[in-house]
Amino acid sequence: MKKLFALVLALAMALSLVACGGGSSKPAEDKPADTPASSAAGESSGEAATPTEGGSNLAGKKVGLAMPTQSSERWINDGGNMKSQLEALGAEVVLQYGDDDVQQQVSQIEAMIAQQVDALVIAAIDSGSLTTVEQAAADAGIPIIAYDRLLMDTPNVDYYATFDNKGVGVVIGQYVKDALDLENAGDQTYTCELFMGSPDDNNALFLYNGIMEVLGEYFENGTLVVKSGRTSFQDTCILRWSQETAQQTCENYLASFYAGEHLDICLTAFDGFAYGCKAALTGAGYTAENWPIITGQDCEVMATKNIAEGWQTMSIYKDTRLLAEKCVTMVQAVLLGTEPEINDEEQYNNGVKVVPTYMCTPVAVDVNNYKEMLIDSGYYTEDQLK
Ligand code: BGC
């Protein structure tokens, strides 16, 4: 525990500043907040050429954007960024959110087909449950692009724009490995519990596999001890990425397995889970002095504030402006016959075909680089993080 507590001590120092300032947060109130400033295409990253350079080459085209939920901030940003980029090219945009309700998303896509959209961009709630409506779109001659989450079990998907989903897991795993110097752990052990993503989202298993690629050996050799005994994806996945379920699960773990023990790591796949764990830990009496490592994904505003204040250790920055940009090149490709940028034609087999993909690169963010990554890049303003 010594090394862990050295780390925790550093965090505690940051935390004490917050505590003195009366800034300690109420976990149950952690909710998605503001959205990142959208930017002109191309400003967001040096990663690739911008597709959306001015002009109005999508004038007269109608694009349907089916997003999964507004309960998590990132999708609000994704939808907003894509809408503004497509509109800047002259397209008409129909943007709908499915409230994490599969049937609602199906109805929304049906309505978009009825409105004769020229192309569909879909971030699925349940990646395998849209095959019928995808076939209806194909029958109506409407091309489909999978956004962030792969559309499974269908031939009717032209391209896929996403982040390197296994890479997200690798980055999370590597962060924990480095933070605790697991390579040199010797006899040192750390307790750890896993909170993985939704089993109906193809990304979730990729992320888990990435984590295990880095940390698997430490679970196997006993450096990482999982007192609940739950280490498989099946045993640790959380349906629909529910923050509430993550909180309840963490509460159960703390009560059942950590009554007289310290939980050292909450290895979570999503900022929402990190909020749930934070609430559970606070409820169980954890304080800045013995706060565990908590990982997350998306760098939501609340998560970033928690990182700044020491209540969350790290998150994954996924620049939704860049992803939107890549997706727009795909919309242009299917509507105008241009060539979208593709950097993977192997990994993403949806059960029917390998879908040509552009993968953006995920980046780890913690207290040391959040300003540079999120504020200097224009993703958030300083005011949003106050
Ligand atoms: C996305 C993550 C997000 C999660 C929950 C996944 O499909 O890739 O960025 O955290 O859904 O919304």
Short mmCIF file of C-alpha atoms and ligand atoms in Angstrom, two decimals:
data_model
loop_
_atom_site.label_atom_id
_atom_site.label_comp_id
_atom_site.label_asym_id
_atom_site.label_seq_id
_atom_site.Cartn_x
_atom_site.Cartn_y
_atom_site.Cartn_z
CA MET A 1 0.00 0.00 0.00
CA LYS A 2 2.97 2.28 0.49
CA LYS A 3 3.23 3.38 -3.10
CA LEU A 4 -0.47 3.78 -3.38
CA PHE A 5 -0.53 6.03 -0.42
CA ALA A 6 2.31 8.12 -1.84
CA LEU A 7 0.11 8.66 -4.82
CA VAL A 8 -2.94 9.23 -2.70
CA LEU A 9 -0.97 11.70 -0.64
CA ALA A 10 -0.25 13.75 -3.73
CA LEU A 11 -3.92 13.67 -4.57
CA ALA A 12 -4.82 14.49 -0.99
CA MET A 13 -2.73 17.63 -1.19
CA ALA A 14 -4.75 18.75 -4.18
CA LEU A 15 -7.92 17.70 -2.41
CA SER A 16 -7.18 19.57 0.76
CA LEU A 17 -7.10 22.79 -1.26
CA VAL A 18 -10.55 22.01 -2.50
CA ALA A 19 -11.86 20.95 0.88
CA CYS A 20 -10.57 24.19 2.41
CA GLY A 21 -12.29 26.10 -0.32
CA GLY A 22 -15.57 24.38 0.48
CA GLY A 23 -15.49 22.83 -2.95
CA SER A 24 -16.16 19.22 -1.99
CA SER A 25 -18.81 17.84 -4.25
CA LYS A 26 -21.99 15.94 -3.57
CA PRO A 27 -21.53 12.72 -5.49
CA ALA A 28 -25.17 11.98 -6.13
CA GLU A 29 -25.47 15.26 -7.95
CA ASP A 30 -22.75 14.45 -10.45
CA LYS A 31 -24.47 14.79 -13.77
CA PRO A 32 -23.34 15.65 -17.25
CA ALA A 33 -23.05 19.39 -17.61
CA ASP A 34 -21.95 21.80 -20.25
CA THR A 35 -20.85 20.95 -23.72
CA PRO A 36 -17.47 21.70 -25.23
CA ALA A 37 -17.19 24.68 -27.45
CA SER A 38 -17.67 23.45 -30.98
CA SER A 39 -14.98 24.54 -33.32
CA ALA A 40 -14.44 24.98 -36.95
CA ALA A 41 -13.35 21.73 -38.50
CA GLY A 42 -9.65 21.21 -38.46
CA GLU A 43 -8.91 23.17 -35.34
CA SER A 44 -9.42 20.27 -33.06
CA SER A 45 -6.41 18.17 -33.77
CA GLY A 46 -3.42 17.86 -35.95
CA GLU A 47 -4.47 14.33 -36.67
CA ALA A 48 -5.75 14.49 -40.23
CA ALA A 49 -6.98 16.61 -43.06
CA THR A 50 -10.26 18.36 -42.59
CA PRO A 51 -13.12 17.32 -44.82
CA THR A 52 -15.31 20.28 -44.24
CA GLU A 53 -13.43 23.12 -45.79
CA GLY A 54 -16.10 25.73 -46.40
CA GLY A 55 -18.27 25.46 -49.45
CA SER A 56 -21.74 24.07 -49.54
CA ASN A 57 -21.22 20.79 -51.28
CA LEU A 58 -23.96 19.12 -49.28
CA ALA A 59 -26.54 21.75 -50.23
CA GLY A 60 -29.88 20.12 -50.91
CA LYS A 61 -28.95 16.99 -48.95
CA LYS A 62 -30.71 15.88 -45.81
CA VAL A 63 -28.78 13.90 -43.19
CA GLY A 64 -30.36 11.99 -40.28
CA LEU A 65 -28.33 11.75 -37.08
CA ALA A 66 -29.58 9.10 -34.65
CA MET A 67 -27.77 9.50 -31.32
CA PRO A 68 -28.29 7.19 -28.33
CA THR A 69 -28.91 9.38 -25.31
CA GLN A 70 -28.66 12.81 -23.77
CA SER A 71 -28.02 11.37 -20.31
CA SER A 72 -24.30 11.46 -21.02
CA GLU A 73 -22.67 14.68 -22.10
CA ARG A 74 -20.51 13.26 -24.84
CA TRP A 75 -23.44 12.38 -27.10
CA ILE A 76 -24.83 15.88 -26.81
CA ASN A 77 -21.46 17.13 -28.01
CA ASP A 78 -21.24 14.52 -30.77
CA GLY A 79 -24.68 15.40 -32.09
CA GLY A 80 -24.08 19.15 -31.82
CA ASN A 81 -20.68 19.03 -33.50
CA MET A 82 -21.90 16.93 -36.38
CA LYS A 83 -24.99 19.06 -36.88
CA SER A 84 -23.00 22.27 -37.06
CA GLN A 85 -20.36 20.79 -39.36
CA LEU A 86 -22.95 19.35 -41.74
CA GLU A 87 -24.97 22.55 -41.73
CA ALA A 88 -21.81 24.50 -42.52
CA LEU A 89 -21.66 22.41 -45.70
CA GLY A 90 -25.21 23.30 -46.58
CA ALA A 91 -26.93 20.08 -45.48
CA GLU A 92 -30.24 19.94 -43.70
CA VAL A 93 -29.89 17.93 -40.50
CA VAL A 94 -32.44 15.88 -38.56
CA LEU A 95 -30.93 15.17 -35.12
CA GLN A 96 -32.66 12.80 -32.70
CA TYR A 97 -31.68 11.24 -29.37
CA GLY A 98 -33.06 7.85 -28.37
CA ASP A 99 -33.12 8.24 -24.57
CA ASP A 100 -31.40 4.84 -24.23
CA ASP A 101 -34.64 3.26 -25.42
CA VAL A 102 -34.03 0.87 -28.31
CA GLN A 103 -37.59 1.02 -29.64
CA GLN A 104 -37.53 4.80 -29.56
CA GLN A 105 -34.35 4.81 -31.63
CA VAL A 106 -35.89 2.40 -34.13
CA SER A 107 -38.94 4.69 -34.47
CA GLN A 108 -36.73 7.73 -34.89
CA ILE A 109 -34.77 6.08 -37.70
CA GLU A 110 -38.01 4.93 -39.34
CA ALA A 111 -39.22 8.53 -39.25
CA MET A 112 -35.95 9.72 -40.82
CA ILE A 113 -36.39 7.18 -43.63
CA ALA A 114 -39.96 8.43 -44.11
CA GLN A 115 -38.59 11.99 -44.30
CA GLN A 116 -36.36 10.77 -47.14
CA VAL A 117 -33.01 11.61 -45.63
CA ASP A 118 -30.15 11.12 -48.07
CA ALA A 119 -27.82 9.53 -45.50
CA LEU A 120 -28.04 8.19 -41.96
CA VAL A 121 -25.45 8.46 -39.20
CA ILE A 122 -26.22 6.11 -36.32
CA ALA A 123 -24.72 5.76 -32.85
CA ALA A 124 -26.71 2.77 -31.68
CA ILE A 125 -28.15 2.14 -28.25
CA ASP A 126 -28.05 -1.61 -28.85
CA SER A 127 -25.69 -2.22 -31.74
CA GLY A 128 -27.36 -5.42 -32.92
CA SER A 129 -30.99 -4.39 -32.65
CA LEU A 130 -31.30 -2.17 -35.70
CA THR A 131 -30.94 -4.73 -38.49
CA THR A 132 -34.56 -4.44 -39.69
CA VAL A 133 -34.60 -0.68 -39.83
CA GLU A 134 -31.13 -0.70 -41.42
CA GLN A 135 -32.50 -2.99 -44.13
CA ALA A 136 -35.42 -0.61 -44.63
CA ALA A 137 -32.94 2.24 -45.11
CA ALA A 138 -30.94 0.19 -47.60
CA ASP A 139 -34.14 -0.68 -49.50
CA ALA A 140 -34.82 3.05 -49.72
CA GLY A 141 -31.29 3.62 -51.07
CA ILE A 142 -30.08 5.42 -47.93
CA PRO A 143 -26.43 4.82 -47.01
CA ILE A 144 -25.52 4.37 -43.34
CA ILE A 145 -22.48 5.39 -41.34
CA ALA A 146 -21.84 3.90 -37.93
CA TYR A 147 -20.83 6.57 -35.46
CA ASP A 148 -18.57 5.64 -32.53
CA ARG A 149 -20.39 2.32 -31.93
CA LEU A 150 -20.19 -0.33 -34.64
CA LEU A 151 -23.52 -1.46 -36.14
CA MET A 152 -23.52 -5.21 -35.73
CA ASP A 153 -24.92 -8.07 -37.79
CA THR A 154 -25.81 -6.02 -40.84
CA PRO A 155 -24.44 -5.65 -44.37
CA ASN A 156 -26.02 -2.20 -44.47
CA VAL A 157 -23.26 -0.07 -43.08
CA ASP A 158 -20.85 1.76 -45.37
CA TYR A 159 -18.27 3.25 -43.02
CA TYR A 160 -17.45 3.50 -39.34
CA ALA A 161 -16.00 6.54 -37.56
CA THR A 162 -14.77 5.83 -34.05
CA PHE A 163 -11.97 6.05 -31.53
CA ASP A 164 -9.54 3.20 -31.13
CA ASN A 165 -11.73 1.33 -28.69
CA LYS A 166 -9.21 -1.27 -27.67
CA GLY A 167 -6.73 1.59 -27.46
CA VAL A 168 -8.95 3.25 -24.85
CA GLY A 169 -8.59 0.18 -22.65
CA VAL A 170 -4.85 -0.01 -23.25
CA VAL A 171 -4.45 3.64 -22.24
CA ILE A 172 -6.51 3.14 -19.07
CA GLY A 173 -4.58 -0.02 -18.18
CA GLN A 174 -1.25 1.61 -18.88
CA TYR A 175 -2.17 4.58 -16.73
CA VAL A 176 -2.90 2.35 -13.74
CA LYS A 177 0.20 0.26 -14.39
CA ASP A 178 2.41 3.34 -14.45
CA ALA A 179 0.69 5.11 -11.55
CA LEU A 180 1.30 2.14 -9.24
CA ASP A 181 4.53 1.02 -10.90
CA LEU A 182 3.08 -2.47 -11.13
CA GLU A 183 6.11 -3.77 -12.98
CA ASN A 184 8.15 -3.33 -9.79
CA ALA A 185 5.39 -4.16 -7.34
CA GLY A 186 7.22 -7.11 -5.82
CA ASP A 187 5.05 -8.42 -2.96
CA GLN A 188 2.93 -5.33 -2.96
CA THR A 189 -0.73 -6.00 -3.74
CA TYR A 190 -3.60 -3.67 -4.59
CA THR A 191 -7.32 -4.29 -4.37
CA CYS A 192 -9.25 -3.50 -7.51
CA GLU A 193 -12.82 -3.76 -8.81
CA LEU A 194 -13.92 -3.53 -12.43
CA PHE A 195 -16.87 -1.59 -13.84
CA MET A 196 -17.09 -2.33 -17.55
CA GLY A 197 -19.34 -1.03 -20.33
CA SER A 198 -22.60 -2.20 -21.81
CA PRO A 199 -22.71 -5.71 -23.26
CA ASP A 200 -24.81 -4.50 -26.21
CA ASP A 201 -22.11 -1.99 -27.20
CA ASN A 202 -19.30 -3.52 -29.22
CA ASN A 203 -16.92 -0.86 -27.83
CA ALA A 204 -17.24 -2.21 -24.31
CA LEU A 205 -15.60 -5.57 -24.96
CA PHE A 206 -12.87 -3.94 -27.03
CA LEU A 207 -12.12 -1.65 -24.10
CA TYR A 208 -12.09 -4.56 -21.64
CA ASN A 209 -9.71 -6.47 -23.90
CA GLY A 210 -7.42 -3.44 -24.05
CA ILE A 211 -7.36 -3.18 -20.27
CA MET A 212 -6.62 -6.88 -19.93
CA GLU A 213 -3.83 -6.70 -22.50
CA VAL A 214 -1.99 -4.43 -20.05
CA LEU A 215 -3.28 -5.47 -16.63
CA GLY A 216 -4.20 -9.12 -17.23
CA GLU A 217 -0.85 -10.40 -16.00
CA TYR A 218 -1.23 -8.46 -12.74
CA PHE A 219 -4.64 -10.01 -12.06
CA GLU A 220 -3.10 -13.39 -12.81
CA ASN A 221 -0.01 -12.99 -10.63
CA GLY A 222 -1.98 -11.61 -7.69
CA THR A 223 -0.62 -8.06 -7.69
CA LEU A 224 -4.15 -6.88 -8.40
CA VAL A 225 -6.62 -8.53 -6.03
CA VAL A 226 -10.31 -8.55 -6.93
CA LYS A 227 -12.14 -9.39 -3.71
CA SER A 228 -15.51 -9.75 -5.44
CA GLY A 229 -13.91 -12.38 -7.65
CA ARG A 230 -15.42 -10.68 -10.69
CA THR A 231 -12.87 -10.19 -13.43
CA SER A 232 -14.53 -11.39 -16.64
CA PHE A 233 -16.30 -9.01 -18.99
CA GLN A 234 -19.57 -10.92 -18.49
CA ASP A 235 -19.33 -10.48 -14.72
CA THR A 236 -18.40 -6.81 -14.74
CA CYS A 237 -20.34 -5.29 -17.67
CA ILE A 238 -23.07 -2.77 -16.88
CA LEU A 239 -26.11 -2.62 -19.14
CA ARG A 240 -26.67 0.69 -20.98
CA TRP A 241 -23.68 2.23 -19.22
CA SER A 242 -25.88 3.01 -16.21
CA GLN A 243 -24.35 5.30 -13.57
CA GLU A 244 -26.93 4.12 -11.05
CA THR A 245 -26.03 0.46 -11.57
CA ALA A 246 -22.35 1.30 -11.19
CA GLN A 247 -23.08 3.07 -7.91
CA GLN A 248 -25.18 0.18 -6.58
CA THR A 249 -22.56 -2.34 -7.66
CA CYS A 250 -19.81 -0.36 -5.95
CA GLU A 251 -21.95 -0.01 -2.80
CA ASN A 252 -22.51 -3.77 -2.77
CA TYR A 253 -18.82 -4.48 -3.23
CA LEU A 254 -17.82 -2.10 -0.47
CA ALA A 255 -20.35 -3.60 1.94
CA SER A 256 -19.72 -7.23 1.06
CA PHE A 257 -16.00 -7.41 0.40
CA TYR A 258 -14.35 -4.32 1.81
CA ALA A 259 -15.85 -3.95 5.27
CA GLY A 260 -12.47 -4.10 6.97
CA GLU A 261 -10.40 -3.49 3.86
CA HIS A 262 -9.42 -0.64 1.62
CA LEU A 263 -10.47 -0.61 -2.04
CA ASP A 264 -7.46 0.75 -3.91
CA ILE A 265 -8.66 0.96 -7.52
CA CYS A 266 -12.04 1.49 -9.17
CA LEU A 267 -11.21 0.45 -12.72
CA THR A 268 -14.10 1.98 -14.58
CA ALA A 269 -14.80 2.35 -18.30
CA PHE A 270 -16.85 5.55 -18.22
CA ASP A 271 -17.04 8.87 -16.39
CA GLY A 272 -20.62 8.06 -15.38
CA PHE A 273 -19.33 4.97 -13.58
CA ALA A 274 -16.65 7.08 -11.91
CA TYR A 275 -19.42 9.35 -10.53
CA GLY A 276 -21.29 6.28 -9.29
CA CYS A 277 -18.17 4.94 -7.58
CA LYS A 278 -17.44 8.36 -6.08
CA ALA A 279 -20.91 8.47 -4.55
CA ALA A 280 -20.59 4.92 -3.20
CA LEU A 281 -17.14 5.58 -1.75
CA THR A 282 -18.23 8.81 -0.10
CA GLY A 283 -21.25 6.98 1.33
CA ALA A 284 -18.95 4.31 2.73
CA GLY A 285 -16.80 6.91 4.48
CA TYR A 286 -13.87 7.24 2.09
CA THR A 287 -12.26 10.67 2.22
CA ALA A 288 -9.49 12.56 0.48
CA GLU A 289 -7.02 10.83 2.80
CA ASN A 290 -7.77 7.32 1.58
CA TRP A 291 -9.37 7.98 -1.79
CA PRO A 292 -8.72 5.22 -4.36
CA ILE A 293 -7.62 5.49 -7.95
CA ILE A 294 -10.67 5.96 -10.15
CA THR A 295 -10.50 5.76 -13.94
CA GLY A 296 -13.06 6.95 -16.47
CA GLN A 297 -13.72 7.76 -20.09
CA ASP A 298 -14.91 10.85 -22.02
CA CYS A 299 -13.50 13.77 -19.99
CA GLU A 300 -16.96 15.11 -19.28
CA VAL A 301 -17.04 18.51 -17.62
CA MET A 302 -17.95 17.02 -14.25
CA ALA A 303 -15.25 14.36 -14.57
CA THR A 304 -12.69 17.00 -15.47
CA LYS A 305 -13.66 19.05 -12.43
CA ASN A 306 -13.37 15.90 -10.34
CA ILE A 307 -9.93 15.27 -11.82
CA ALA A 308 -8.86 18.81 -11.00
CA GLU A 309 -10.12 18.36 -7.45
CA GLY A 310 -8.71 14.85 -6.99
CA TRP A 311 -11.98 12.88 -6.88
CA GLN A 312 -11.24 11.12 -10.14
CA THR A 313 -7.75 10.09 -11.14
CA MET A 314 -7.95 10.04 -14.93
CA SER A 315 -10.23 9.96 -17.90
CA ILE A 316 -9.94 9.47 -21.64
CA TYR A 317 -10.12 12.51 -23.86
CA LYS A 318 -12.09 11.78 -27.00
CA ASP A 319 -12.27 14.91 -29.09
CA THR A 320 -15.82 14.73 -30.41
CA ARG A 321 -15.08 17.59 -32.82
CA LEU A 322 -12.51 15.43 -34.57
CA LEU A 323 -14.78 12.38 -34.66
CA ALA A 324 -17.57 14.49 -36.13
CA GLU A 325 -15.14 15.73 -38.76
CA LYS A 326 -14.19 12.21 -39.75
CA CYS A 327 -17.81 11.19 -39.91
CA VAL A 328 -18.64 14.14 -42.14
CA THR A 329 -15.99 12.99 -44.64
CA MET A 330 -17.84 9.69 -44.72
CA VAL A 331 -21.16 11.39 -45.32
CA GLN A 332 -19.54 13.29 -48.17
CA ALA A 333 -18.12 10.04 -49.53
CA VAL A 334 -21.45 8.26 -49.67
CA LEU A 335 -23.30 11.28 -51.05
CA LEU A 336 -20.73 12.79 -53.39
CA GLY A 337 -18.58 9.82 -54.29
CA THR A 338 -15.46 11.26 -52.64
CA GLU A 339 -12.87 9.21 -50.77
CA PRO A 340 -13.11 9.34 -46.98
CA GLU A 341 -10.03 8.86 -44.87
CA ILE A 342 -9.84 5.26 -43.64
CA ASN A 343 -7.12 3.91 -41.36
CA ASP A 344 -8.43 0.49 -40.44
CA GLU A 345 -9.85 -2.22 -42.66
CA GLU A 346 -9.30 -5.17 -40.36
CA GLN A 347 -10.46 -4.73 -36.79
CA TYR A 348 -14.12 -3.98 -37.07
CA ASN A 349 -15.93 -7.07 -38.28
CA ASN A 350 -19.61 -6.67 -37.47
CA GLY A 351 -20.43 -10.33 -37.98
CA VAL A 352 -21.36 -9.80 -41.64
CA LYS A 353 -18.54 -7.67 -43.00
CA VAL A 354 -15.41 -5.80 -42.07
CA VAL A 355 -16.44 -2.16 -42.01
CA PRO A 356 -13.93 0.42 -43.37
CA THR A 357 -13.10 2.57 -40.38
CA TYR A 358 -11.39 5.73 -39.29
CA MET A 359 -10.10 5.40 -35.74
CA CYS A 360 -9.18 8.51 -33.78
CA THR A 361 -6.60 8.29 -31.02
CA PRO A 362 -7.69 8.38 -27.37
CA VAL A 363 -5.57 10.30 -24.88
CA ALA A 364 -5.21 9.89 -21.09
CA VAL A 365 -6.00 13.01 -19.09
CA ASP A 366 -5.21 13.57 -15.44
CA VAL A 367 -4.52 16.43 -13.07
CA ASN A 368 -1.19 17.11 -14.76
CA ASN A 369 -2.35 17.61 -18.34
CA TYR A 370 -6.05 18.45 -18.29
CA LYS A 371 -5.41 22.15 -18.81
CA GLU A 372 -3.20 21.56 -21.80
CA MET A 373 -5.41 18.89 -23.34
CA LEU A 374 -8.83 20.34 -22.69
CA ILE A 375 -8.50 24.08 -22.22
CA ASP A 376 -5.56 24.95 -24.47
CA SER A 377 -7.12 22.83 -27.23
CA GLY A 378 -10.32 24.85 -26.95
CA TYR A 379 -12.39 21.80 -26.00
CA TYR A 380 -13.55 23.49 -22.82
CA THR A 381 -13.28 27.04 -21.64
CA GLU A 382 -11.77 27.77 -18.25
CA ASP A 383 -15.17 29.02 -17.12
CA GLN A 384 -16.82 25.68 -17.89
CA LEU A 385 -14.44 23.97 -15.50
CA LYS A 386 -14.98 26.38 -12.62
C1 BGC B 1 -18.42 5.30 -26.07
C2 BGC B 1 -17.84 5.93 -24.82
C3 BGC B 1 -18.94 6.28 -23.86
C4 BGC B 1 -19.89 5.14 -23.65
C5 BGC B 1 -21.06 5.53 -22.76
C6 BGC B 1 -19.33 4.17 -25.70
O1 BGC B 1 -19.85 3.59 -26.84
O2 BGC B 1 -17.40 4.87 -26.93
O3 BGC B 1 -17.09 7.07 -25.16
O4 BGC B 1 -18.36 6.59 -22.62
O5 BGC B 1 -20.37 4.67 -24.88
O6 BGC B 1 -21.82 6.54 -23.34
#
